[in-house]
Coordinates of C-alpha atoms in Angstrom, one line a residue:
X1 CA 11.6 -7.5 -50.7
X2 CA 12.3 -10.9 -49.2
X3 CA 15.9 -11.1 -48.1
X4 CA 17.5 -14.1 -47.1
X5 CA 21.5 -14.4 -45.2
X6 CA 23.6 -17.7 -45.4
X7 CA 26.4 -18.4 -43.2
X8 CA 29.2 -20.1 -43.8
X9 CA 31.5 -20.7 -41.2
X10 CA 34.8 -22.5 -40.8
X11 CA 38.0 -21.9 -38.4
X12 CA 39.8 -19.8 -41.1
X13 CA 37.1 -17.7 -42.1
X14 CA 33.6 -16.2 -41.9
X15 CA 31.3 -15.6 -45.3
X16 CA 28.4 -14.1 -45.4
X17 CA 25.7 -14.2 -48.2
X18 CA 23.1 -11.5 -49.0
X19 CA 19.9 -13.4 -51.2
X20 CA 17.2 -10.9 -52.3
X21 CA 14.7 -12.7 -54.5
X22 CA 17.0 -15.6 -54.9
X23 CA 19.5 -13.7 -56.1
X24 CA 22.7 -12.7 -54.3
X25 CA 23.2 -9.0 -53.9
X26 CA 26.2 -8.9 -51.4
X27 CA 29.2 -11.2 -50.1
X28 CA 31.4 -10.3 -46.8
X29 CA 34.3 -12.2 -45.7
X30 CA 36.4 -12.3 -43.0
X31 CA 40.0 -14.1 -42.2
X32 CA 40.5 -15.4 -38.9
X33 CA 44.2 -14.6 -39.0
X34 CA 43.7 -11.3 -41.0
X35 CA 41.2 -9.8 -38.1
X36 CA 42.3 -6.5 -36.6
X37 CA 42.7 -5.1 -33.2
X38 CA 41.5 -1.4 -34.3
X39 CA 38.2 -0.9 -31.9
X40 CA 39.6 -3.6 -29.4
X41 CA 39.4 -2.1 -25.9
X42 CA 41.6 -3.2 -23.1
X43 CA 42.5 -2.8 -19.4
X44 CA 45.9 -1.8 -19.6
X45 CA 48.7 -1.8 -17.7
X46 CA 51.2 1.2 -17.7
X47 CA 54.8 0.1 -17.7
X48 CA 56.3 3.0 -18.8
X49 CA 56.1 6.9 -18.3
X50 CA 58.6 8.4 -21.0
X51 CA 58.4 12.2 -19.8
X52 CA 61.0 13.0 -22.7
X53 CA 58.7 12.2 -25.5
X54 CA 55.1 13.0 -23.8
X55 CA 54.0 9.3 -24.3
X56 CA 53.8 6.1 -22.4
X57 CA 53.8 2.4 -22.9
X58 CA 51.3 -0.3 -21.8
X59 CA 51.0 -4.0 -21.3
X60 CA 47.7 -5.1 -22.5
X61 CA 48.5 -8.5 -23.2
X62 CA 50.0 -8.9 -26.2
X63 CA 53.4 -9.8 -27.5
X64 CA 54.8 -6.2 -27.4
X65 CA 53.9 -3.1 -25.2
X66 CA 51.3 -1.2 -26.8
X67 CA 52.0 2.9 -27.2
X68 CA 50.2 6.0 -25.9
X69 CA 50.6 9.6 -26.4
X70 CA 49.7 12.2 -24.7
X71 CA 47.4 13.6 -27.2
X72 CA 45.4 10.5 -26.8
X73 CA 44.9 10.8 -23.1
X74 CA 42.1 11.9 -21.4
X75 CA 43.1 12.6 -17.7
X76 CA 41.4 13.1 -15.0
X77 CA 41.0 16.8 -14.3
X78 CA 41.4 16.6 -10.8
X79 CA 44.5 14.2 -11.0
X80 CA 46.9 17.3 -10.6
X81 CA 45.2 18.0 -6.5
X82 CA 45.4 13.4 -6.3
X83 CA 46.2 12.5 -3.0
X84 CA 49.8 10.4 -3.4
X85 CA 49.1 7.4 -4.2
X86 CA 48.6 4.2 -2.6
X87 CA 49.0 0.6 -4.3
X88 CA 45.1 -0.1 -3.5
X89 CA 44.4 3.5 -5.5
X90 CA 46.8 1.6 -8.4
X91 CA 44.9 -0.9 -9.1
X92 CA 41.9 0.4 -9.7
X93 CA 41.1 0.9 -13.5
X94 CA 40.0 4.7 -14.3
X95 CA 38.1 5.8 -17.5
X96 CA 39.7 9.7 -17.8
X97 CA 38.1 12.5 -18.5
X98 CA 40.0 15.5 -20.8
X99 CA 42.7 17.7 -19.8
X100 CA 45.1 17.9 -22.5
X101 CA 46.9 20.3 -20.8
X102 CA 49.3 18.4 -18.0
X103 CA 52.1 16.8 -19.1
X104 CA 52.1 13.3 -19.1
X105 CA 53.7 12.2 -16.0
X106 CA 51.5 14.6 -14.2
X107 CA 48.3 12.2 -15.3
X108 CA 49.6 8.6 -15.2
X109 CA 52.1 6.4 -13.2
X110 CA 54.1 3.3 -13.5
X111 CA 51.4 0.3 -12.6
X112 CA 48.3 1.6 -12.9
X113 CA 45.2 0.0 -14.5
X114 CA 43.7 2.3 -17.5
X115 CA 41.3 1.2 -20.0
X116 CA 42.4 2.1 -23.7
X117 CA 41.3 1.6 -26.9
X118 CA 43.7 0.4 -30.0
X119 CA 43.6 3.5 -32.9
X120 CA 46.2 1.2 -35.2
X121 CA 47.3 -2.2 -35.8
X122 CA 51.1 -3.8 -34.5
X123 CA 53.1 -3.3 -37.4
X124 CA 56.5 -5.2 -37.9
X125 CA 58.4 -4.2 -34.4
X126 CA 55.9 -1.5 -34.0
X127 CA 53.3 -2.4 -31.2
X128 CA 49.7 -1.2 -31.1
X129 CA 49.0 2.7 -30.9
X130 CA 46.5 3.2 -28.4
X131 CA 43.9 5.5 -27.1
X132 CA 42.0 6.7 -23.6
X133 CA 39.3 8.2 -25.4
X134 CA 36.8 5.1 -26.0
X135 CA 34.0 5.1 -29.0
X136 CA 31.7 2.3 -29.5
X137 CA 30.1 2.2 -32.8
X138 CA 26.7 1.0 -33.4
X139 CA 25.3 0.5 -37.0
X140 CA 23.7 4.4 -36.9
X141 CA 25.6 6.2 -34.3
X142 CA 28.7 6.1 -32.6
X143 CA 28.8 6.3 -28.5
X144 CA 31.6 8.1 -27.0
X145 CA 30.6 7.4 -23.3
X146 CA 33.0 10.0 -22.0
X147 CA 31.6 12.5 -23.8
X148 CA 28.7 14.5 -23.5
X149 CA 28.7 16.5 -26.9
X150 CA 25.9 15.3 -29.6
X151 CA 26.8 15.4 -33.1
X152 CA 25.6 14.7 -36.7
X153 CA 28.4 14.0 -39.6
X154 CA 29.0 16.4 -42.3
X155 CA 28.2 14.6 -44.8
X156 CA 24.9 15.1 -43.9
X157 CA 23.6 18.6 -45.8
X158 CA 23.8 21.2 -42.9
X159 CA 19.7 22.1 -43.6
X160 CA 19.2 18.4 -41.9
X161 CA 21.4 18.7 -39.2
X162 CA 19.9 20.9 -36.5
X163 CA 16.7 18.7 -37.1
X164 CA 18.6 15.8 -36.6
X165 CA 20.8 16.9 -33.6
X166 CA 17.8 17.9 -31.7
X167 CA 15.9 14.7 -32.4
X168 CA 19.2 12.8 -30.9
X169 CA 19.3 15.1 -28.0
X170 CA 15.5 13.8 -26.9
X171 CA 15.9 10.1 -27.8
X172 CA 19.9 10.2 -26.0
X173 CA 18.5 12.2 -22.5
X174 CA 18.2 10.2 -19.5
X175 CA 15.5 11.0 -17.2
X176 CA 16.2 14.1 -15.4
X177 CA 17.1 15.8 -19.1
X178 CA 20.5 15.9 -19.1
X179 CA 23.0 13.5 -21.7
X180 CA 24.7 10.4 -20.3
X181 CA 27.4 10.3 -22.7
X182 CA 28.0 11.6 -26.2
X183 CA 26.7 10.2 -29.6
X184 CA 27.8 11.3 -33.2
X185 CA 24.9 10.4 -36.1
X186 CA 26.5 8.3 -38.9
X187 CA 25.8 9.2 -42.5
X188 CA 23.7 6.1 -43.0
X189 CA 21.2 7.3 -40.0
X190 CA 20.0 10.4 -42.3
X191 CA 16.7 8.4 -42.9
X192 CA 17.1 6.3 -39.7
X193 CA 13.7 6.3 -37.7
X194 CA 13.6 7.4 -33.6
X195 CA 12.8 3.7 -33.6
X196 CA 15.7 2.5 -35.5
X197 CA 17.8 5.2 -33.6
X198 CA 16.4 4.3 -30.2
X199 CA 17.3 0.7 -30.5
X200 CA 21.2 1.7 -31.6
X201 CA 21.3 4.1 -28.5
X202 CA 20.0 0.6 -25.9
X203 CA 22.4 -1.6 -27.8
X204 CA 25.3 1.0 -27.2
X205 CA 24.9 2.1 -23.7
X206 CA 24.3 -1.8 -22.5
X207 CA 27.4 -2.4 -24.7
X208 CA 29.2 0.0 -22.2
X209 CA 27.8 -1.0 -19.2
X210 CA 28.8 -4.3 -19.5
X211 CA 32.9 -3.1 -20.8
X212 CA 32.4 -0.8 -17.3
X213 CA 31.6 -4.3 -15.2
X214 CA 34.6 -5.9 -16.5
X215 CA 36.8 -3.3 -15.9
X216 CA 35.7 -3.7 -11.9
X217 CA 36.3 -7.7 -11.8
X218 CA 38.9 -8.1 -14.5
X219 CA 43.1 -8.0 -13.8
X220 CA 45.0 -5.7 -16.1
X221 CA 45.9 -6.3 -19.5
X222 CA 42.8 -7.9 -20.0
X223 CA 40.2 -7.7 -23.1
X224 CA 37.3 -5.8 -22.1
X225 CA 35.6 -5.6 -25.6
X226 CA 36.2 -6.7 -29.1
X227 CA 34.8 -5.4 -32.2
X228 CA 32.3 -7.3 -33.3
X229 CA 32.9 -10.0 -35.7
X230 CA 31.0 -10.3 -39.0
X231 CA 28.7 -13.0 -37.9
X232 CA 27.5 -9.9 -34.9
X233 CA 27.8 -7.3 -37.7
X234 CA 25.8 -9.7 -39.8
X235 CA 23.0 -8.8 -36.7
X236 CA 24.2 -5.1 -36.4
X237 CA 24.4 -4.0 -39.7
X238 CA 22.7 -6.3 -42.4
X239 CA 19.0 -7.5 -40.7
X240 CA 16.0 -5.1 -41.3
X241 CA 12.5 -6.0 -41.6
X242 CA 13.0 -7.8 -44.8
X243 CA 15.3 -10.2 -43.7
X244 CA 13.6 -13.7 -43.2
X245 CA 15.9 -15.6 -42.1
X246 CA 19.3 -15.9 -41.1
X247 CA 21.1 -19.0 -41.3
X248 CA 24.5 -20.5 -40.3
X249 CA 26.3 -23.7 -40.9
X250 CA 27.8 -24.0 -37.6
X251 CA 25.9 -25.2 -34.3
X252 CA 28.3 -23.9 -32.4
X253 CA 28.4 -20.3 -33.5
X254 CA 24.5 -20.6 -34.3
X255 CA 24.5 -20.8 -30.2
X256 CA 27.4 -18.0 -29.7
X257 CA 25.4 -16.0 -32.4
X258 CA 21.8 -16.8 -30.4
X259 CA 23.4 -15.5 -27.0
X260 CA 24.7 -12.2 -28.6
X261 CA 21.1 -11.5 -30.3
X262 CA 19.4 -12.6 -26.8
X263 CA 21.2 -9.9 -25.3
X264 CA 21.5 -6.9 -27.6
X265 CA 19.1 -7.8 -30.6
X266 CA 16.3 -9.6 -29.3
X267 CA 14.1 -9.0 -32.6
X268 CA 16.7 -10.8 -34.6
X269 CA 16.4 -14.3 -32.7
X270 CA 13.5 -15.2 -34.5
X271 CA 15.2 -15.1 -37.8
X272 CA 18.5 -17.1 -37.0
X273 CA 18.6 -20.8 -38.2
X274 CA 20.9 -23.5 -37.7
X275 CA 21.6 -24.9 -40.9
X276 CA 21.5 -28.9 -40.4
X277 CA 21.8 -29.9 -45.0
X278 CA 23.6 -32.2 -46.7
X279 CA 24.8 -30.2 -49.2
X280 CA 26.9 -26.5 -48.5
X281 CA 25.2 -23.4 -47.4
X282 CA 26.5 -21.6 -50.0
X283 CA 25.5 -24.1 -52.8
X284 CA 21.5 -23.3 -52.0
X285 CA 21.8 -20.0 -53.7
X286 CA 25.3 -20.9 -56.1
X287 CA 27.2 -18.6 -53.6
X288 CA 30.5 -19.8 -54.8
X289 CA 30.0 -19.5 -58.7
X290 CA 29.0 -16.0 -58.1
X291 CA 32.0 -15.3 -56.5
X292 CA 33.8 -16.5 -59.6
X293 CA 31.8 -14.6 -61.8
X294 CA 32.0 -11.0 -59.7
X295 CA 36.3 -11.8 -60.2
X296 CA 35.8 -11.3 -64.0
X297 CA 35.7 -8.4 -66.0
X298 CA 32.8 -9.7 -68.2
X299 CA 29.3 -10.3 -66.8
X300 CA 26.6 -11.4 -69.4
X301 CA 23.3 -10.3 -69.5
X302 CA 20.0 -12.3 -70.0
X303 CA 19.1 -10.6 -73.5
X304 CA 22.4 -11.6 -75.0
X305 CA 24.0 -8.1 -74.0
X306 CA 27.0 -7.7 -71.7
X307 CA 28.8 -5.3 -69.1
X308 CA 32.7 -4.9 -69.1
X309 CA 33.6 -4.0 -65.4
X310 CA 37.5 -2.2 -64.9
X311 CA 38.7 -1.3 -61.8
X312 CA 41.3 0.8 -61.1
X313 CA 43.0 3.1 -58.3
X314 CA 41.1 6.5 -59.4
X315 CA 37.9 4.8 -60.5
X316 CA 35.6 2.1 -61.7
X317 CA 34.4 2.1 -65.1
X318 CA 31.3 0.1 -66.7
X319 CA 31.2 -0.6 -70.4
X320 CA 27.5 -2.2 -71.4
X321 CA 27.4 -3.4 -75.3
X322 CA 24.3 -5.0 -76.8
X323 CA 26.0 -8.5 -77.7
X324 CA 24.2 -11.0 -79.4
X325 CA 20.6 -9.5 -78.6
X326 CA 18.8 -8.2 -81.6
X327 CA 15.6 -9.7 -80.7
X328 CA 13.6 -6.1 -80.6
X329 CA 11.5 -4.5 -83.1
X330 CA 14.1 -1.9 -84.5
X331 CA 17.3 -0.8 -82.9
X332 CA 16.4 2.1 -80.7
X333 CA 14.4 -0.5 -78.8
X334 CA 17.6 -3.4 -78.6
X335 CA 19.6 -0.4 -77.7
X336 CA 16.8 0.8 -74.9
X337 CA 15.8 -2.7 -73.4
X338 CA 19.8 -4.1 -73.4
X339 CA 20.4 -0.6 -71.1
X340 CA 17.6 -1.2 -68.9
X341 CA 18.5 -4.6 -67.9
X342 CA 22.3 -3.1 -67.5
X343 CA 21.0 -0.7 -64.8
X344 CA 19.5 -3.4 -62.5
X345 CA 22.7 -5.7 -63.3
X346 CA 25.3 -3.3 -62.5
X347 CA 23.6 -1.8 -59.1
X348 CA 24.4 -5.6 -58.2
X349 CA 27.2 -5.5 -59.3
X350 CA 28.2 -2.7 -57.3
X351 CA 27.1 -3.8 -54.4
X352 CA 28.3 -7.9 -54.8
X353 CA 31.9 -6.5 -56.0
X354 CA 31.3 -3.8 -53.4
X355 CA 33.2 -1.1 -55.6
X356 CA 33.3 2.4 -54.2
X357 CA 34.4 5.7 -55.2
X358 CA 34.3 7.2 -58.5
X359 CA 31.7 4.6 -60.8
X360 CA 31.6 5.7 -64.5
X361 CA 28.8 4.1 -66.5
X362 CA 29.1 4.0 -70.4
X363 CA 25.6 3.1 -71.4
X364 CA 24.6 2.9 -74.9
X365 CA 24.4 5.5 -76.9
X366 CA 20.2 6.4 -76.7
X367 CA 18.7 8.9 -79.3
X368 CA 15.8 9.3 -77.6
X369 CA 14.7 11.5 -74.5
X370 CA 12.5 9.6 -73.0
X371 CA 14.6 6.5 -73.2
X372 CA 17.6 7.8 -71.1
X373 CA 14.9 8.9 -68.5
X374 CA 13.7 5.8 -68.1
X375 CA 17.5 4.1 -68.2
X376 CA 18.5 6.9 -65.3
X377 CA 15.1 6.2 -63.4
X378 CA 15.8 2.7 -63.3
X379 CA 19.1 3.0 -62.1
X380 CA 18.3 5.2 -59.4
X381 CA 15.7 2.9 -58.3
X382 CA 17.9 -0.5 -58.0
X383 CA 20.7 2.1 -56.5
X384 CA 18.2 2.9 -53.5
X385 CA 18.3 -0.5 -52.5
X386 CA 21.9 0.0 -51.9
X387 CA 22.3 0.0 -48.1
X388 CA 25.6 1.7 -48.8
X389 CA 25.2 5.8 -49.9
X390 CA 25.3 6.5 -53.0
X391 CA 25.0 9.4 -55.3
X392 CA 23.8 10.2 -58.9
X393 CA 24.4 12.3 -61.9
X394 CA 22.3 12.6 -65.3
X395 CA 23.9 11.7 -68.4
X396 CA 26.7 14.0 -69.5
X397 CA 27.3 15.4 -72.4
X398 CA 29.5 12.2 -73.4
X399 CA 26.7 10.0 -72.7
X400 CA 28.3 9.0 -69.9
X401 CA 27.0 8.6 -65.9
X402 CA 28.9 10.1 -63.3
X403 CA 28.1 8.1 -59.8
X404 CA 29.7 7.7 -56.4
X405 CA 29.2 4.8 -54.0
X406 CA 30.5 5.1 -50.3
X407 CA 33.6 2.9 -49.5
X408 CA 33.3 0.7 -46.6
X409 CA 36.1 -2.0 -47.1
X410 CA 38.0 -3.3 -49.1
X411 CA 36.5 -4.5 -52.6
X412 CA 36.2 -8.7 -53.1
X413 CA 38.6 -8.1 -56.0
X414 CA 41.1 -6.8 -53.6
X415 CA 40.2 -9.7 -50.6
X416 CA 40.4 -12.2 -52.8
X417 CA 43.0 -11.2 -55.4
X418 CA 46.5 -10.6 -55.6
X419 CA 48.3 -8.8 -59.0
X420 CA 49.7 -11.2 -61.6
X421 CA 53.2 -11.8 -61.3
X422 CA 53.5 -11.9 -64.8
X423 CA 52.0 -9.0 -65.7
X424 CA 52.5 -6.6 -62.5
X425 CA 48.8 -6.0 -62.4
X426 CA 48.7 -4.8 -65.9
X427 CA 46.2 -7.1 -67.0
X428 CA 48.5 -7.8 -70.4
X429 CA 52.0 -9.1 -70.9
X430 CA 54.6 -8.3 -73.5
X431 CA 54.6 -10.9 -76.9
X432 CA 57.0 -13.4 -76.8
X433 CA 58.1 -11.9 -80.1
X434 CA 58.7 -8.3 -78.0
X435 CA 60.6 -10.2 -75.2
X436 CA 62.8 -12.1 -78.5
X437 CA 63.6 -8.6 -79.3
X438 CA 64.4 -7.5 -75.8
X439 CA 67.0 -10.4 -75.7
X440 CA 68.6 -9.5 -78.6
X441 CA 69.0 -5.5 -77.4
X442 CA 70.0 -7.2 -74.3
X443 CA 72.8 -9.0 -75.8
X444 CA 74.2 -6.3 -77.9
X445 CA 74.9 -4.4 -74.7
X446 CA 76.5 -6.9 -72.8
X447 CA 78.5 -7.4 -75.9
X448 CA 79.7 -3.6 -75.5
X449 CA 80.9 -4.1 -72.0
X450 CA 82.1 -7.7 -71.4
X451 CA 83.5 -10.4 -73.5
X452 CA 82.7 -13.5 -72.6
X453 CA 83.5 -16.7 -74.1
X454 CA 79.5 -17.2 -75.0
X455 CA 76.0 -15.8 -74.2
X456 CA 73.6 -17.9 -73.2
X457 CA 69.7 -16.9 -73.3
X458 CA 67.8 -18.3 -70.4
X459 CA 63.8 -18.1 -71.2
X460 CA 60.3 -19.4 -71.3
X461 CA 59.7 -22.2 -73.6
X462 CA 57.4 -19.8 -75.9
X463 CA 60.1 -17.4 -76.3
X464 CA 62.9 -20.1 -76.8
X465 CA 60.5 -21.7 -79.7
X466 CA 60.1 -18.4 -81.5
X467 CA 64.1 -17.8 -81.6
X468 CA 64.4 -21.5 -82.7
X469 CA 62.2 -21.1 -85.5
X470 CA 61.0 -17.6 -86.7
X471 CA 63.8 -15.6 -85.4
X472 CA 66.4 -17.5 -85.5
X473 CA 67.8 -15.6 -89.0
X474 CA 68.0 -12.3 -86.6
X475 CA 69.6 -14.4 -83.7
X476 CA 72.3 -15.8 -85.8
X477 CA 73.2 -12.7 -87.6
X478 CA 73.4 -11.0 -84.1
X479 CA 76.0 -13.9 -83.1
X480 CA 77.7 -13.2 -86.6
X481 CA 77.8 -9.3 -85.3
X482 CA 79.3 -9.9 -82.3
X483 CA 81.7 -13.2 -83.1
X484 CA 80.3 -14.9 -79.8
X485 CA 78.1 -18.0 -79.6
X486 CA 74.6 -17.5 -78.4
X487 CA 72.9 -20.6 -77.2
X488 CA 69.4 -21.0 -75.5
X489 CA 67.9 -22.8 -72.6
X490 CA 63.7 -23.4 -72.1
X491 CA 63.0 -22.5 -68.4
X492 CA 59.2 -23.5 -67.9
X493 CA 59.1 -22.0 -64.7
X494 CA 59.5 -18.5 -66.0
X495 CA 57.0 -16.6 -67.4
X496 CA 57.0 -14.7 -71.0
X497 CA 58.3 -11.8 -69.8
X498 CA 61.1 -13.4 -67.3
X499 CA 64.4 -14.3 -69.3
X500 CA 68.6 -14.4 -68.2
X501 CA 71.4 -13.8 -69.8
X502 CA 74.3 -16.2 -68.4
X503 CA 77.6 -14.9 -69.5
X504 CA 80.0 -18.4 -70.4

């Protein structure tokens, strides 16, 4: 299948556009200002040995001193026979190897270079939380070059993993047999190729080799490595054999991109393009109206049918209803042909929106057999394009499909969108009729407690209407109730729920 990437690029932000048959199938963004330092490594700087509570702090050149404990250090094992000392021995940076059993002053001093990795983010006056013990990862594996141990994840089923573990030992040993460094196989490398695997494990090691070089000519409390950014995971991650092309708005990161492939991905410098057009990147393939459309709740379907998409904390659910389509024979085949076009149109939906977790799938109810196999072979089929994991149920007993899709950031819904202020996220705000009768229990207790010379109601202009006109028999006999004026003031900038009561 012909696959096709657009790159838009801008100073505040990175998208990326997946096009499969002229359709797009997946959007990434990035923020310039919301990028993370998780995966950054440094040469730090020790500043501060804090023997009391087994941890240490670190200049590696940000605002605040970065923070180390123990349990993240990997000392040398032979530090505890170290000769003293000496400031040319202190400036030397040192990758460490494990020992978690000296205390912490017994491993590092005051001034020396160490190359760390960030495990969290600075948070408020919190600064980053670091570790000694580096991992690279690649798009298959992950290379923990002080390491020598080879491992598989566990989500892969344990019948694979021996298989899969001895496959990595031969494509990870150098010359003489033995491991130089330590790799861990990522769930997505189940059905990876030695090819595919053989290129991560190049990309990896020459990744190191090049942080190692800078460690030697660089001063502390310098950046060694930073994560990649989308455009390089655009390279990393996204490319296969299907991808034609690659292109990218920008000349200048077309060249920044172009120097990264010629180093690490030389197979993928074929494909990149500078895009040179009049008209936006995104506006080849209607990038941007997709966007709007994967926001909404509704997405409408070719035959007249339509999908109602909900997502929530727990779970996503998918409600597909046959609309306005009655063009088949009888009803078992509107109901049949609306369900098979909401298969293909939600496993693009899944992966545009990029929902994970829990996916329930309502389809139409089906009387026939054969028709739900067809519906569930279908969806199956669009879901292994997926290049995220997946899994798959039949139809329960409900009628309803049970899936999972892996989560691997955070959905466009949530990048893109904020809860409504009116309505807390709740998707639905009280009547103004509900808020008219809010006021007026409102009233009643302040009425109890104080006794002002009048009550004035502070509201939105909908609300104030309804009190002016259809309730204004209950807010007169209320002011009759409590012998105290009630007046009312239109405040446009509140919303329907928002109101005051100003005691006079």
């Amino acid at each position: 299948m012909n696959q096709d990437i657009l790159i838009n690029w801008s100073p505040q932000e990175t998208r990326v556009a997946v096009v499969e048959q002229g359709a797009v199938q997946e959007v990434h963004i990035e923020r310039t200002l919301e990028r993370g330092l998780v995966g950054n490594i440094y040469l730090g700087k020790v500043s501060r040995v804090l023997p009391g509570m087994q941890s240490a702090f670190l200049d590696i050149g940000l605002d605040r001193a970065a923070f180390l404990h123990v349990a993240d250090l990997m000392p040398n094992i032979q530090a505890k026979h170290a000769a003293p000392r000496t400031p040319a021995a202190e400036g030397a940076p040192q990758v460490l190897a494990p020992n978690p059993v000296l205390p912490i002053e017994k491993q590092i001093f005051e001034g020396q270079a160490l190359m760390v990795q960030v495990l969290k983010d600075p948070i408020g006056t919190k600064g980053a939380r670091l570790t000694a013990q580096i991992s690279i990862a690649g798009r298959l594996l992950v290379f923990l070059p002080q390491d020598s141990h080879i491992g598989v994840s566990q989500k892969i089923p344990t019948a694979q993993r021996e298989a899969l573990r001895a496959r990595l030992q031969q494509l990870t040993a150098t010359s003489d047999g033995s491991p130089a460094g330590g790799f861990i196989l990522r769930t997505n490398a189940e059905d990876a190729s030695d090819t595919e695997l053989a290129d991560d494990v190049a990309y990896l090691r020459k990744t190191w080799l090049r942080i190692k070089q800078a460690a030697l000519s660089q001063p502390a409390a310098t950046l060694l490595h930073e994560d990649l950014n989308l455009m390089q995971r655009v390279l990393r991650d996204l490319t296969s054999a299907e991808t034609q092309s690659i292109r990218i708005d920008s000349r200048e990161q077309f060249g920044l991109l172009k120097g990264f492939a010629d180093e690490f991905m030389p197979d993928t410098v074929r494909k990149l393009q500078h895009y040179s057009g009049e008209r936006p990147i995104f506006d080849l393939f209607n990038v941007d109206e997709e966007i709007v459309r994967a926001l909404g709740r509704r997405v409408d379907l070719k035959s007249g049918g339509y999908l109602v998409i909900d997502q929530t904390e727990a779970l996503t659910t998918v409600d597909v209803n046959t609309g306005g389509f009655v063009g088949a024979r009888n009803f078992d085949d509107t109901v049949f042909r609306t369900n098979l076009e909401a298969a293909q149109a939600i496993a693009r939906q899944l992966r545009l929106r990029n929902l994970g977790g829990i996916v329930i799938v309502d389809f139409i109810d089906m009387t026939r057999e054969d028709h739900r196999d067809a519906v569930l072979a279908e969806f199956r089929k669009q879901l292994g394009r997926d290049r995220v994991k997946t899994m798959i149920g039949s139809f329960s007993q409900l009628g309803l499909v049970e899936m999972t899709r892996k989560r691997t950031r955070e959905s466009l819904a949530h990048m893109l969108s904020e809860p409504c202020e009116a309505c807390h996220g709740r998707g639905a705000v009280k009547t103004a009729r509900s808020v008219c009768y809010d006021i007026l229990r409102e009233i009643l207790r302040e009425a109890r407690a104080f006794s002002p010379r009048e009550f004035r109601v502070v509201a939105a202009p909908k609300v104030v209407e309804l009190f002016l006109d259809e309730e204004r028999a209950h807010l007169a006999g209320l002011s009759e109730f409590i012998g105290k004026p009630i007046s009312l003031q239109s405040e446009s900038s509140m919303t329907q729920e928002q109101y005051d009561i100003v005691l006079l």
